[in-house]
XYZ file of C-alpha atoms in Angstrom:
758
model
C -230.401 31.346 -121.221
C -232.139 31.301 -124.596
C -233.366 34.728 -125.731
C -236.241 34.722 -128.210
C -237.892 37.549 -130.127
C -241.202 36.785 -128.379
C -239.642 36.841 -124.947
C -237.859 40.094 -125.705
C -241.064 41.746 -126.924
C -242.924 40.703 -123.761
C -240.154 42.119 -121.621
C -240.191 45.417 -123.493
C -243.983 45.573 -123.200
C -243.758 45.021 -119.446
C -241.219 47.802 -119.089
C -243.461 50.074 -121.144
C -246.462 49.393 -118.928
C -244.408 50.108 -115.829
C -243.212 53.340 -117.351
C -246.685 54.510 -118.264
C -248.653 53.423 -115.219
C -246.229 52.568 -112.489
C -243.943 55.561 -112.868
C -246.360 58.250 -113.984
C -245.159 58.374 -117.581
C -247.103 58.312 -120.836
C -247.787 60.947 -123.382
C -251.541 61.395 -123.286
C -253.202 59.684 -120.266
C -255.537 61.696 -117.945
C -254.864 61.983 -114.191
C -256.940 59.366 -112.335
C -259.712 60.847 -110.167
C -259.010 61.209 -106.455
C -260.499 58.440 -104.324
C -262.043 59.653 -101.059
C -262.529 57.249 -98.163
C -264.809 57.887 -95.188
C -265.322 55.777 -92.084
C -268.865 56.067 -90.723
C -269.391 55.387 -87.002
C -273.127 55.560 -86.178
C -274.337 55.388 -82.600
C -277.504 55.366 -80.588
C -275.404 52.748 -78.919
C -273.372 50.482 -81.198
C -275.185 49.293 -84.379
C -275.247 45.674 -85.505
C -273.170 44.180 -88.281
C -274.735 44.523 -91.721
C -276.536 47.835 -91.087
C -276.812 49.729 -94.381
C -275.013 53.088 -94.739
C -275.150 55.549 -97.634
C -273.180 58.660 -98.589
C -274.930 61.307 -100.688
C -274.163 64.619 -102.293
C -275.896 67.690 -100.898
C -278.541 67.258 -103.641
C -279.127 63.741 -102.239
C -277.765 61.856 -105.246
C -275.905 58.803 -104.026
C -272.114 58.696 -103.833
C -271.495 55.358 -102.120
C -273.124 52.641 -100.052
C -271.924 49.906 -97.773
C -272.613 48.114 -94.542
C -271.318 48.066 -91.003
C -268.716 45.533 -89.947
C -268.043 43.796 -86.642
C -266.492 46.959 -85.194
C -269.703 48.942 -85.701
C -268.211 51.039 -88.506
C -268.502 51.171 -92.287
C -265.805 52.251 -94.739
C -267.110 53.824 -97.944
C -265.240 55.316 -100.900
C -266.191 57.604 -103.758
C -264.560 59.748 -106.443
C -265.095 63.056 -108.181
C -266.884 65.033 -105.467
C -265.650 67.598 -102.926
C -268.792 69.266 -101.529
C -270.967 68.730 -98.420
C -271.763 65.114 -97.547
C -275.056 63.660 -96.305
C -274.685 60.396 -94.373
C -277.643 58.065 -93.873
C -277.872 55.018 -91.617
C -280.873 52.940 -92.711
C -283.113 50.780 -90.567
C -284.260 47.292 -91.442
C -285.886 44.210 -90.055
C -282.556 42.808 -88.879
C -280.938 46.088 -87.795
C -280.286 46.498 -84.073
C -278.408 48.863 -81.781
C -277.415 48.728 -78.129
C -279.899 50.868 -76.189
C -277.976 52.460 -73.317
C -281.230 53.236 -71.536
C -282.481 49.665 -71.326
C -278.987 48.120 -71.555
C -280.283 45.734 -74.185
C -280.462 45.437 -77.957
C -283.273 47.367 -79.655
C -284.622 47.277 -83.211
C -283.925 50.050 -85.696
C -286.764 49.086 -87.990
C -287.452 49.555 -91.655
C -288.182 53.155 -92.584
C -285.992 54.523 -89.807
C -283.092 56.764 -90.793
C -280.331 58.362 -88.747
C -278.575 61.161 -90.602
C -275.663 63.572 -90.494
C -274.568 66.344 -92.823
C -270.943 67.450 -92.976
C -269.562 70.517 -94.793
C -267.058 68.247 -96.567
C -265.763 64.711 -96.479
C -263.861 63.818 -93.315
C -261.879 60.719 -92.478
C -264.230 59.563 -89.696
C -267.752 60.847 -89.153
C -270.195 60.136 -86.352
C -273.925 59.739 -87.016
C -275.977 60.175 -83.858
C -279.151 61.584 -82.373
C -277.359 64.949 -82.291
C -276.335 64.955 -85.955
C -279.845 63.799 -86.883
C -281.333 66.730 -84.960
C -278.961 69.065 -86.818
C -280.205 67.731 -90.184
C -283.854 68.238 -89.181
C -282.992 71.715 -87.958
C -281.144 72.464 -91.198
C -284.155 71.403 -93.258
C -286.458 73.597 -91.181
C -284.145 76.600 -91.454
C -283.388 76.394 -95.182
C -286.402 74.639 -96.660
C -284.336 71.624 -97.642
C -280.836 70.189 -97.460
C -280.173 70.766 -101.152
C -280.116 74.565 -100.746
C -278.082 74.584 -97.515
C -274.730 76.361 -97.555
C -271.614 75.335 -95.678
C -272.320 78.140 -93.189
C -275.863 76.779 -92.676
C -274.472 73.297 -92.096
C -271.818 74.425 -89.627
C -274.280 76.597 -87.693
C -276.857 73.792 -87.382
C -274.251 71.351 -86.055
C -272.871 73.995 -83.679
C -276.306 74.829 -82.223
C -277.177 71.209 -81.457
C -273.777 70.524 -79.931
C -274.050 73.577 -77.703
C -277.613 72.680 -76.644
C -276.518 69.223 -75.504
C -273.483 70.455 -73.560
C -270.824 69.478 -76.090
C -269.323 72.969 -75.979
C -266.895 73.541 -78.821
C -266.532 69.827 -79.648
C -267.882 68.852 -83.063
C -270.904 66.545 -83.086
C -269.554 65.179 -86.397
C -266.660 63.554 -84.551
C -267.155 59.865 -83.857
C -268.368 58.923 -80.372
C -267.022 55.865 -78.632
C -269.302 52.990 -79.616
C -270.917 51.505 -76.519
C -272.259 47.958 -76.249
C -272.920 45.480 -73.476
C -269.193 44.790 -73.106
C -268.124 48.422 -72.600
C -268.330 48.477 -68.802
C -266.735 51.304 -66.808
C -264.129 52.255 -69.401
C -265.117 55.736 -70.589
C -262.826 58.665 -69.821
C -264.768 61.944 -69.906
C -261.525 63.816 -70.568
C -261.657 62.477 -74.140
C -264.171 63.914 -76.610
C -265.337 60.545 -77.948
C -266.049 59.129 -74.504
C -267.892 62.247 -73.346
C -269.952 62.138 -76.534
C -270.906 58.528 -75.719
C -272.084 59.591 -72.249
C -274.263 62.338 -73.759
C -275.881 59.724 -76.032
C -276.365 57.443 -73.033
C -278.024 60.299 -71.143
C -280.451 60.792 -74.038
C -281.245 57.083 -74.126
C -281.998 57.055 -70.397
C -284.689 59.721 -70.880
C -286.884 57.174 -72.679
C -289.592 55.602 -70.506
C -292.145 52.892 -70.933
C -291.977 51.401 -74.403
C -290.022 54.340 -75.817
C -286.507 53.825 -77.104
C -283.421 55.854 -77.844
C -284.772 56.258 -81.391
C -287.916 57.892 -80.029
C -285.833 60.305 -77.948
C -283.708 61.123 -80.998
C -286.839 61.967 -82.981
C -288.179 64.101 -80.121
C -284.863 65.930 -79.839
C -284.912 66.726 -83.560
C -288.408 68.246 -83.362
C -287.616 70.127 -80.147
C -284.499 71.936 -81.370
C -285.936 73.296 -84.604
C -286.724 76.578 -82.785
C -283.298 76.824 -81.060
C -284.922 76.066 -77.687
C -284.255 72.917 -75.667
C -287.570 73.087 -73.811
C -289.351 69.793 -74.423
C -291.828 71.376 -76.841
C -292.594 70.477 -80.426
C -291.639 73.474 -82.529
C -293.377 72.315 -85.699
C -296.259 74.689 -84.925
C -295.974 78.456 -84.613
C -297.125 78.353 -81.001
C -295.880 75.069 -79.553
C -297.839 74.047 -76.482
C -297.683 70.260 -76.496
C -294.815 68.586 -74.726
C -293.018 65.947 -76.776
C -293.144 62.503 -75.261
C -289.821 61.705 -73.619
C -288.299 64.984 -74.804
C -284.975 65.934 -73.203
C -284.850 68.868 -70.809
C -281.934 70.446 -68.998
C -282.692 68.776 -65.694
C -283.250 65.367 -67.285
C -280.060 65.563 -69.311
C -277.943 66.602 -66.341
C -279.359 63.869 -64.130
C -279.075 61.131 -66.727
C -275.575 62.178 -67.801
C -274.457 61.717 -64.194
C -276.228 58.353 -64.079
C -274.596 57.278 -67.343
C -271.208 58.294 -65.989
C -271.799 56.142 -62.927
C -272.406 53.168 -65.236
C -269.717 53.755 -67.837
C -267.059 56.248 -66.693
C -263.747 55.369 -65.098
C -263.851 58.352 -62.716
C -265.838 58.011 -59.502
C -267.130 61.558 -59.871
C -267.644 63.453 -63.115
C -268.274 67.156 -63.640
C -271.964 67.632 -64.479
C -273.142 68.189 -68.023
C -273.957 71.817 -68.846
C -276.653 71.971 -71.551
C -277.583 75.263 -73.187
C -281.402 75.647 -73.379
C -281.281 78.612 -75.782
C -278.934 78.418 -78.761
C -280.488 81.158 -80.858
C -277.265 83.197 -80.766
C -274.922 80.255 -81.303
C -273.112 80.072 -84.629
C -270.176 78.021 -85.825
C -267.983 81.111 -85.960
C -269.014 81.970 -82.393
C -268.084 78.486 -81.209
C -264.848 78.821 -83.128
C -264.142 82.000 -81.150
C -265.124 80.202 -77.957
C -262.673 77.477 -78.851
C -259.968 80.103 -79.364
C -260.696 81.531 -75.915
C -260.425 78.098 -74.321
C -257.239 77.468 -76.274
C -255.800 80.717 -74.928
C -256.397 79.676 -71.319
C -255.028 76.231 -72.070
C -251.945 77.977 -73.456
C -251.635 80.174 -70.368
C -251.922 77.135 -68.109
C -249.481 74.987 -70.023
C -246.773 77.204 -71.462
C -246.918 80.235 -69.188
C -247.534 78.216 -66.030
C -244.772 75.822 -66.989
C -242.424 78.805 -66.947
C -243.853 80.706 -63.988
C -246.759 79.955 -61.670
C -245.364 81.330 -58.437
C -244.053 78.002 -57.176
C -243.356 75.078 -59.517
C -242.763 76.769 -62.880
C -239.359 76.469 -64.525
C -238.364 80.064 -63.790
C -239.799 79.809 -60.264
C -237.726 76.755 -59.427
C -234.666 78.237 -61.118
C -235.065 81.474 -59.136
C -235.351 79.470 -55.918
C -232.359 77.347 -56.870
C -230.207 80.330 -57.865
C -231.215 82.280 -54.769
C -230.198 79.393 -52.541
C -227.033 78.828 -54.571
C -225.915 82.458 -54.569
C -226.854 82.971 -50.916
C -224.855 79.889 -50.014
C -221.837 81.028 -52.022
C -222.182 84.853 -51.937
C -220.304 86.727 -54.641
C -217.720 89.407 -53.829
C -218.906 92.982 -54.039
C -216.735 94.398 -56.787
C -217.360 98.009 -55.796
C -215.731 97.292 -52.444
C -212.912 95.394 -54.084
C -212.270 98.269 -56.503
C -212.220 100.912 -53.759
C -209.848 98.807 -51.667
C -207.514 98.365 -54.615
C -207.654 102.142 -55.060
C -206.541 102.625 -51.467
C -203.615 100.292 -52.022
C -202.628 102.368 -55.035
C -202.748 105.484 -52.852
C -200.579 103.743 -50.270
C -197.991 102.972 -52.942
C -198.020 106.579 -54.089
C -197.595 107.666 -50.476
C -194.665 105.303 -50.090
C -192.865 106.708 -53.125
C -193.841 110.306 -52.431
C -192.445 110.039 -48.940
C -189.034 109.464 -50.399
C -189.264 112.730 -52.305
C -191.105 114.802 -49.662
C -193.725 115.871 -52.204
C -196.232 118.608 -51.522
C -199.005 116.020 -51.276
C -197.706 115.035 -47.869
C -198.198 116.863 -44.586
C -196.441 116.375 -41.283
C -198.221 114.745 -38.388
C -197.706 112.350 -35.521
C -197.831 108.580 -35.406
C -200.809 107.748 -33.165
C -198.929 105.113 -31.159
C -195.550 106.787 -30.662
C -196.246 110.485 -31.133
C -193.269 110.391 -33.458
C -193.160 112.592 -36.536
C -194.695 111.091 -39.663
C -195.791 112.021 -43.129
C -199.585 111.994 -43.549
C -201.884 111.990 -46.558
C -205.660 112.246 -46.385
C -208.309 111.736 -49.085
C -211.982 112.461 -48.531
C -213.502 112.949 -45.107
C -215.123 110.894 -42.329
C -218.443 112.663 -42.946
C -218.333 111.706 -46.650
C -218.036 108.032 -45.710
C -220.558 108.296 -42.856
C -223.234 109.855 -45.046
C -222.422 107.592 -48.003
C -221.550 110.250 -50.561
C -217.812 109.600 -50.630
C -214.957 107.817 -48.912
C -212.181 108.564 -46.451
C -208.575 107.374 -46.728
C -205.950 108.300 -44.161
C -202.335 107.226 -44.778
C -199.178 107.732 -42.727
C -195.563 106.607 -42.913
C -193.444 105.277 -40.078
C -191.062 108.187 -40.520
C -190.961 111.848 -41.457
C -187.983 111.183 -43.679
C -187.536 109.739 -47.122
C -186.315 106.447 -45.669
C -189.762 105.300 -44.548
C -190.018 101.492 -44.607
C -193.756 101.155 -44.028
C -196.973 102.945 -44.939
C -200.224 102.392 -43.035
C -203.566 103.401 -44.584
C -207.085 103.330 -43.158
C -209.859 102.983 -45.745
C -213.456 104.008 -44.987
C -215.678 103.276 -47.999
C -219.133 104.534 -48.920
C -220.599 101.426 -47.319
C -218.441 101.439 -44.184
C -221.045 103.106 -41.967
C -222.859 100.523 -39.821
C -225.996 101.760 -38.051
C -227.587 98.317 -37.626
C -227.255 98.679 -33.841
C -228.634 102.127 -32.883
C -226.863 101.899 -29.535
C -223.493 101.318 -31.142
C -223.089 103.030 -34.528
C -219.675 102.334 -35.991
C -217.365 102.344 -38.956
C -216.213 99.017 -40.394
C -213.001 99.726 -42.256
C -209.738 98.267 -43.561
C -206.209 99.027 -42.383
C -203.429 98.342 -44.896
C -199.728 98.081 -44.207
C -197.318 98.314 -47.154
C -193.679 97.337 -47.052
C -191.384 97.977 -50.003
C -189.471 94.972 -51.329
C -187.938 96.389 -54.512
C -188.458 99.307 -56.842
C -192.224 99.645 -57.386
C -192.843 96.312 -55.641
C -194.503 95.827 -52.268
C -195.920 93.371 -49.809
C -199.165 94.269 -48.075
C -201.446 93.146 -45.282
C -205.120 94.110 -45.000
C -206.981 93.874 -41.689
C -210.577 94.696 -40.734
C -211.226 97.039 -37.795
C -214.289 98.534 -36.155
C -214.394 102.063 -34.794
C -217.316 103.416 -32.788
C -218.884 106.704 -33.823
C -220.386 109.274 -31.482
C -223.082 111.107 -33.422
C -224.117 114.692 -32.876
C -227.709 115.907 -32.756
C -227.849 115.977 -36.560
C -226.603 112.422 -37.082
C -223.120 113.598 -38.016
C -219.811 112.547 -36.473
C -218.962 114.149 -33.145
C -216.059 111.866 -32.252
C -214.420 108.582 -33.226
C -213.669 105.868 -30.705
C -210.636 103.635 -30.359
C -210.084 101.133 -33.216
C -210.856 97.508 -32.295
C -209.766 94.484 -34.283
C -212.670 92.735 -36.032
C -212.898 88.955 -35.961
C -212.726 88.799 -39.744
C -210.115 87.040 -41.899
C -207.220 89.291 -42.877
C -205.688 89.561 -46.324
C -202.168 89.794 -47.703
C -200.328 89.760 -50.980
C -198.059 91.591 -53.374
C -198.357 94.785 -55.395
C -196.481 95.910 -58.469
C -196.905 99.204 -60.234
C -195.684 100.634 -63.511
C -194.886 104.300 -63.952
C -194.333 106.803 -66.702
C -192.166 109.520 -65.254
C -193.838 110.268 -61.944
C -197.305 109.050 -63.045
C -198.574 105.570 -62.211
C -199.864 103.902 -65.381
C -200.529 100.386 -64.193
C -201.060 98.179 -61.188
C -200.946 94.427 -60.605
C -202.189 92.844 -57.402
C -202.013 89.202 -56.368
C -203.261 88.136 -52.987
C -206.256 88.376 -50.723
C -208.453 91.064 -49.210
C -210.807 90.838 -46.220
C -214.308 89.577 -47.088
C -216.447 92.016 -49.045
C -219.820 90.270 -49.212
C -222.573 90.256 -46.607
C -225.764 88.264 -46.269
C -229.308 89.590 -45.849
C -228.671 90.503 -42.198
C -225.568 92.536 -43.167
C -223.265 89.937 -41.638
C -220.095 88.959 -43.471
C -220.682 85.509 -44.867
C -217.610 84.798 -46.977
C -213.957 84.173 -46.549
C -211.293 86.391 -48.045
C -211.502 87.657 -51.611
C -208.691 86.118 -53.632
C -207.683 88.552 -56.332
C -205.405 88.507 -59.344
C -206.025 91.795 -61.095
C -204.136 93.998 -63.486
C -205.245 97.593 -64.001
C -203.949 99.987 -66.653
C -204.539 103.650 -65.838
C -205.186 106.231 -68.554
C -206.474 109.795 -68.540
C -209.939 110.648 -69.827
C -210.874 113.901 -71.546
C -212.147 115.646 -68.412
C -209.487 116.889 -66.021
C -208.622 114.472 -63.197
C -210.825 111.748 -64.680
C -209.164 108.395 -65.254
C -209.991 104.970 -66.632
C -208.680 101.822 -65.024
C -208.780 98.989 -67.555
C -209.136 95.717 -65.665
C -208.371 92.085 -66.300
C -207.996 89.120 -64.022
C -210.214 87.415 -61.490
C -211.728 87.634 -58.037
C -212.780 84.513 -56.128
C -214.635 84.235 -52.833
C -215.250 81.234 -50.597
C -218.155 80.739 -48.240
C -217.111 81.501 -44.676
C -218.791 78.355 -43.333
C -218.022 76.027 -46.262
C -214.776 76.537 -48.165
C -215.934 74.171 -50.921
C -218.443 76.784 -52.072
C -216.647 79.280 -54.268
C -217.777 82.138 -56.479
C -215.376 83.147 -59.245
C -215.506 86.363 -61.245
C -213.349 86.542 -64.342
C -212.711 89.972 -65.832
C -211.924 89.869 -69.539
C -210.489 92.514 -71.836
C -212.876 95.437 -72.083
C -213.539 95.610 -68.348
C -212.878 98.946 -66.670
C -214.004 101.509 -64.179
C -213.873 105.280 -64.648
C -213.214 107.582 -61.713
C -213.317 111.279 -61.004
C -210.403 112.175 -58.741
C -210.951 115.949 -58.758
C -212.043 116.074 -55.115
C -209.990 113.151 -53.887
C -208.468 115.254 -51.120
C -211.840 116.354 -49.690
C -214.684 114.062 -50.753
C -212.778 111.087 -52.063
C -212.619 109.529 -55.495
C -215.953 109.048 -57.264
C -216.715 106.148 -59.564
C -218.274 107.383 -62.806
C -218.912 104.133 -64.647
C -218.117 100.432 -64.452
C -218.003 97.915 -67.289
C -217.349 94.286 -66.493
C -216.877 91.785 -69.298
C -216.547 88.159 -68.346
C -218.056 85.390 -66.274
C -219.356 84.997 -62.754
C -219.931 81.436 -61.656
C -220.482 79.009 -58.848
C -220.424 75.262 -59.367
C -224.158 75.425 -60.175
C -224.830 78.821 -61.790
C -223.006 80.839 -64.438
C -223.491 84.396 -65.675
C -221.670 85.267 -68.886
C -221.775 88.629 -70.589
C -221.326 92.332 -70.014
C -222.410 94.372 -67.010
C -222.575 98.150 -67.432
C -223.039 100.279 -64.331
C -223.300 104.025 -64.776
C -225.073 107.349 -64.337
C -223.800 107.631 -60.757
C -225.425 110.370 -58.727
C -226.129 111.631 -55.235
C -229.744 111.987 -54.206
C -231.397 115.349 -53.523
C -229.890 115.441 -50.027
C -226.373 114.931 -51.374
C -226.143 111.403 -49.955
C -226.034 107.809 -51.199
C -223.869 108.231 -54.296
C -225.149 105.340 -56.400
C -225.521 104.130 -59.988
C -228.894 104.876 -61.581
C -228.401 102.620 -64.598
C -227.428 98.942 -64.637
C -227.463 96.830 -67.801
C -226.605 93.125 -68.026
C -226.339 91.717 -71.540
C -225.552 88.037 -71.705
C -226.721 84.646 -70.537
C -227.524 82.754 -67.359
C -226.901 79.009 -67.190
C -227.825 76.236 -64.786
C -224.578 74.278 -64.509
C -225.682 72.017 -61.669
C -225.522 68.251 -62.167
C -228.264 67.397 -64.657
C -229.100 71.102 -64.872
C -230.949 72.953 -67.606
C -227.863 74.530 -69.188
C -228.222 77.968 -70.767
C -231.727 79.113 -69.834
C -231.865 82.904 -70.122
C -230.288 84.958 -72.880
C -230.828 88.649 -73.442
C -230.617 92.083 -71.918
C -231.716 93.022 -68.408
C -231.874 96.753 -67.699
C -232.603 98.566 -64.445
C -232.730 102.329 -64.008
C -233.865 104.965 -61.526
C -235.232 108.205 -62.989
C -234.898 111.587 -61.258
C -232.715 110.164 -58.487
C -231.339 113.677 -57.951
C -234.829 114.753 -56.871
C -235.304 111.956 -54.337
C -234.959 112.927 -50.655
C -233.851 109.958 -48.565
C -234.184 112.033 -45.387
C -237.875 112.737 -46.014
C -240.870 110.371 -45.898
C -241.826 108.734 -49.169
C -244.832 110.300 -50.858
C -246.572 110.575 -54.195
C -243.778 112.865 -55.364
C -240.873 111.497 -53.315
C -240.064 107.912 -54.260
C -237.461 106.115 -56.348
C -238.837 105.825 -59.896
C -237.385 102.482 -60.851
C -237.722 100.763 -64.223
C -236.765 97.174 -65.037
C -236.899 95.591 -68.502
C -235.863 92.230 -69.940
C -235.645 91.393 -73.625
C -234.482 87.965 -74.652
C -235.253 84.262 -74.711
C -236.053 81.668 -72.082
C -235.147 78.047 -72.757
C -236.640 75.349 -70.551
C -235.936 71.632 -71.056
C -238.251 69.996 -73.615
C -239.964 73.319 -74.329
C -239.689 75.624 -77.353
C -237.550 78.715 -76.879
C -239.745 81.479 -75.518
C -239.130 85.023 -76.749
C -239.876 87.358 -73.876
C -240.114 91.123 -73.402
C -241.046 92.335 -69.911
C -241.041 95.868 -68.535
C -241.995 97.106 -65.073
C -242.179 100.765 -64.049
C -242.705 101.981 -60.503
C -245.282 104.789 -60.722
C -245.767 105.517 -57.019
C -244.982 104.302 -53.519
C -247.190 101.227 -53.922
C -248.085 101.364 -57.611
C -246.416 100.112 -60.752
C -247.153 99.274 -64.368
C -246.020 96.154 -66.177
C -246.061 95.044 -69.812
C -245.277 91.590 -71.162
C -244.888 90.146 -74.631
C -244.002 86.511 -75.192
C -244.073 84.349 -78.265
C -242.978 81.026 -79.691
C -243.944 79.494 -83.001
C -247.328 80.945 -83.971
C -248.287 81.760 -80.379
C -248.056 85.364 -79.227
C -249.355 86.852 -75.966
C -249.172 90.547 -75.139
C -250.300 92.091 -71.902
C -250.273 95.076 -69.638
C -251.193 95.545 -66.027
C -250.932 97.692 -62.958
C -250.359 97.001 -59.268
C -251.638 99.057 -56.374
C -252.485 98.755 -52.706
C -256.123 98.040 -53.606
C -255.431 95.296 -56.141
C -253.953 94.472 -59.508
C -255.348 94.845 -63.029
C -254.359 92.911 -66.133
C -255.162 92.887 -69.848
C -253.955 90.065 -72.117
C -254.404 89.574 -75.863
C -253.283 86.762 -78.128
C -252.577 86.154 -81.795
C -256.222 85.204 -82.416
C -257.610 88.497 -81.116
C -258.923 87.030 -77.850
C -258.680 89.554 -75.020
C -258.777 88.948 -71.263
C -259.435 91.895 -68.943
C -259.166 91.511 -65.158
C -260.038 94.270 -62.689
C -258.532 94.869 -59.253
C -260.917 92.313 -57.709
C -259.673 89.614 -60.134
C -263.001 89.662 -61.965
C -263.327 90.336 -65.653
C -264.311 89.288 -69.143
C -262.989 87.372 -72.131
C -263.939 88.856 -75.500
C -263.200 88.675 -79.216
C -264.235 91.406 -81.644
C -266.451 92.868 -78.938
C -268.384 89.629 -78.273
C -268.231 88.272 -74.719
C -267.017 84.667 -74.621
C -266.587 84.229 -70.865
C -266.690 85.982 -67.520
C -264.111 85.595 -64.770
C -264.836 85.607 -61.057
C -263.949 83.767 -57.855
C -260.997 82.132 -59.549
C -263.128 80.582 -62.309
C -263.512 81.173 -66.050
C -267.206 80.798 -66.913
C -267.700 80.360 -70.663
C -270.949 81.322 -72.317
C -271.546 77.699 -73.388
C -271.944 76.817 -69.706
C -268.502 75.297 -69.237
C -266.462 76.530 -66.267
C -262.830 75.924 -65.424
C -260.290 77.103 -62.905
C -258.439 80.299 -63.730
C -255.203 78.725 -62.498
């Protein structure tokens, strides 16, 4: 290649030009002015190709001009202006439009003008009979377009749109352009198509030789006084009806007729014009739009999570309920108390060898032979539910006992489901020593009838009968420090612990592999049992359905053993760290159970505080995965004052509180932050508060339930407030202004639009 000085200089010049203009360089050039492009879509029906269009400043000096193409639109550009825009569509000898009233082309003659005024340039602008009426109205209100403010412009457009039933939709948006080829293609769910039907309704009002242009002119004169009444408001006391002026009845009728011609739906909700728009402003319609957006939000997001049937949380609750009912988890309180009885049996076994003072002499019930006996708690404690009853005996009164038998009656052993046959359902354990501190055990369920006295207490116990329930067996190992047991390991099975809704056992045996380390707490005779291991339960009818509970480090239960000889051991607190799962549902986290107490009658020793902190996952095939994360708290206040033996009243009821704070994650939805609290305030009354948010959306609410109905107040991030009374009627407001009323399951907006509350 031959390189010349001339060629080199041209190359350098080209690079320089690219640097200055193509890459934004240069030392002194000014920034080029911004080019603004607007697409104008005029419609009385679609306009013909070549129709002249102009853009003007608010002072009516011209910015740009052009003409309409085959698609019925014109694209115009201008530079150096950012204020309100006046758009003019000019008539001419060859200008035509499709008249939707006559369904034929009509002339838009010389001297005719269709106008719109926008507060600023917008990408696409419609110019219609409605925008033209807004310009005429603006001129009448301000004395001329040139002095109109942006607020004036927005208010004029808002008033006309509201009068013609456009609600919160902007009349500056482009309508769908209708011509002879349109046919039944309009979808009223879209703003542009509905706008086209409104224009068609106006065109159909024309009669005789009148055209859509005549109706547009009449509409402009009519609305100057904010009244859609068919009267010319150019005089101070209008009395003369405008020829072919639109009225509410005519608009509604012709909108329906236009829909029959052009809409895809066989039936269309009627148009709702507003005959008096004197109070309508752009800011008001903006607030109205916010109210409608709030209900749209409630229907979409909130209903997608919970609507009482098909929401994500509704279906998950149904799924989990069916899943957990089918599998049924073991009741850990029962498991813990049964393990405690086994520990007592081991102590009895070892104590028998040393004839300790904890043992008394008695008789074996089957042989009347001498035996060592140990008792903890009492039958009444178990029957009334405020304690337990354990009764252990050896097979000998000597230190060479080879077997210990223990009967365990727990707090939930009393069965009064059949008033004619009240009974205890309890476990009988047999321990056999295999080596030092090692044992084999069996665990069998028995029933024992109870004869009650006049006060509901125990008068006598019947003969034990074997229950048709799977038995358990396994091994026990304990560790000791001196004469004190410090640890326990159990591997094996126990009789089923879980019942279904009808109090019928619905699972197979509980398979347990648990280690417990025992340590003393500060208070005398109070101990902590640190737990680790697992408990698994199979469905009684379907062994393939299994619930597994894993207990991780940090799990424990605390017990008060002060009155173990008379009222039984009392659980003080339970902390479970780990996972509970079926094949389709998994709970992972920490469960704290505490504040145990008897009620005012001394019965029903129960926890009054339960806190779960963790996550819930849908692990079914194709499931949602982790869906709830957070803290769920339940508590009962003043349980010590509640009388279970007395009728419930305004002062005697369980004052329960439930709160949830966390996130909800549904498939293909943003994570929802949720705070819910419910407080029972009476027998049939409660209060509830809710706060949910995602992105910029935030809904807060409060409500109350009662026998006579429910009340609810909701507010959102835009300041829109919904208030419902106990008859499900109410109002929607913002800054004190009423935007809608609610009644009979409908939201009735002040622009005439109504929609279902659900």
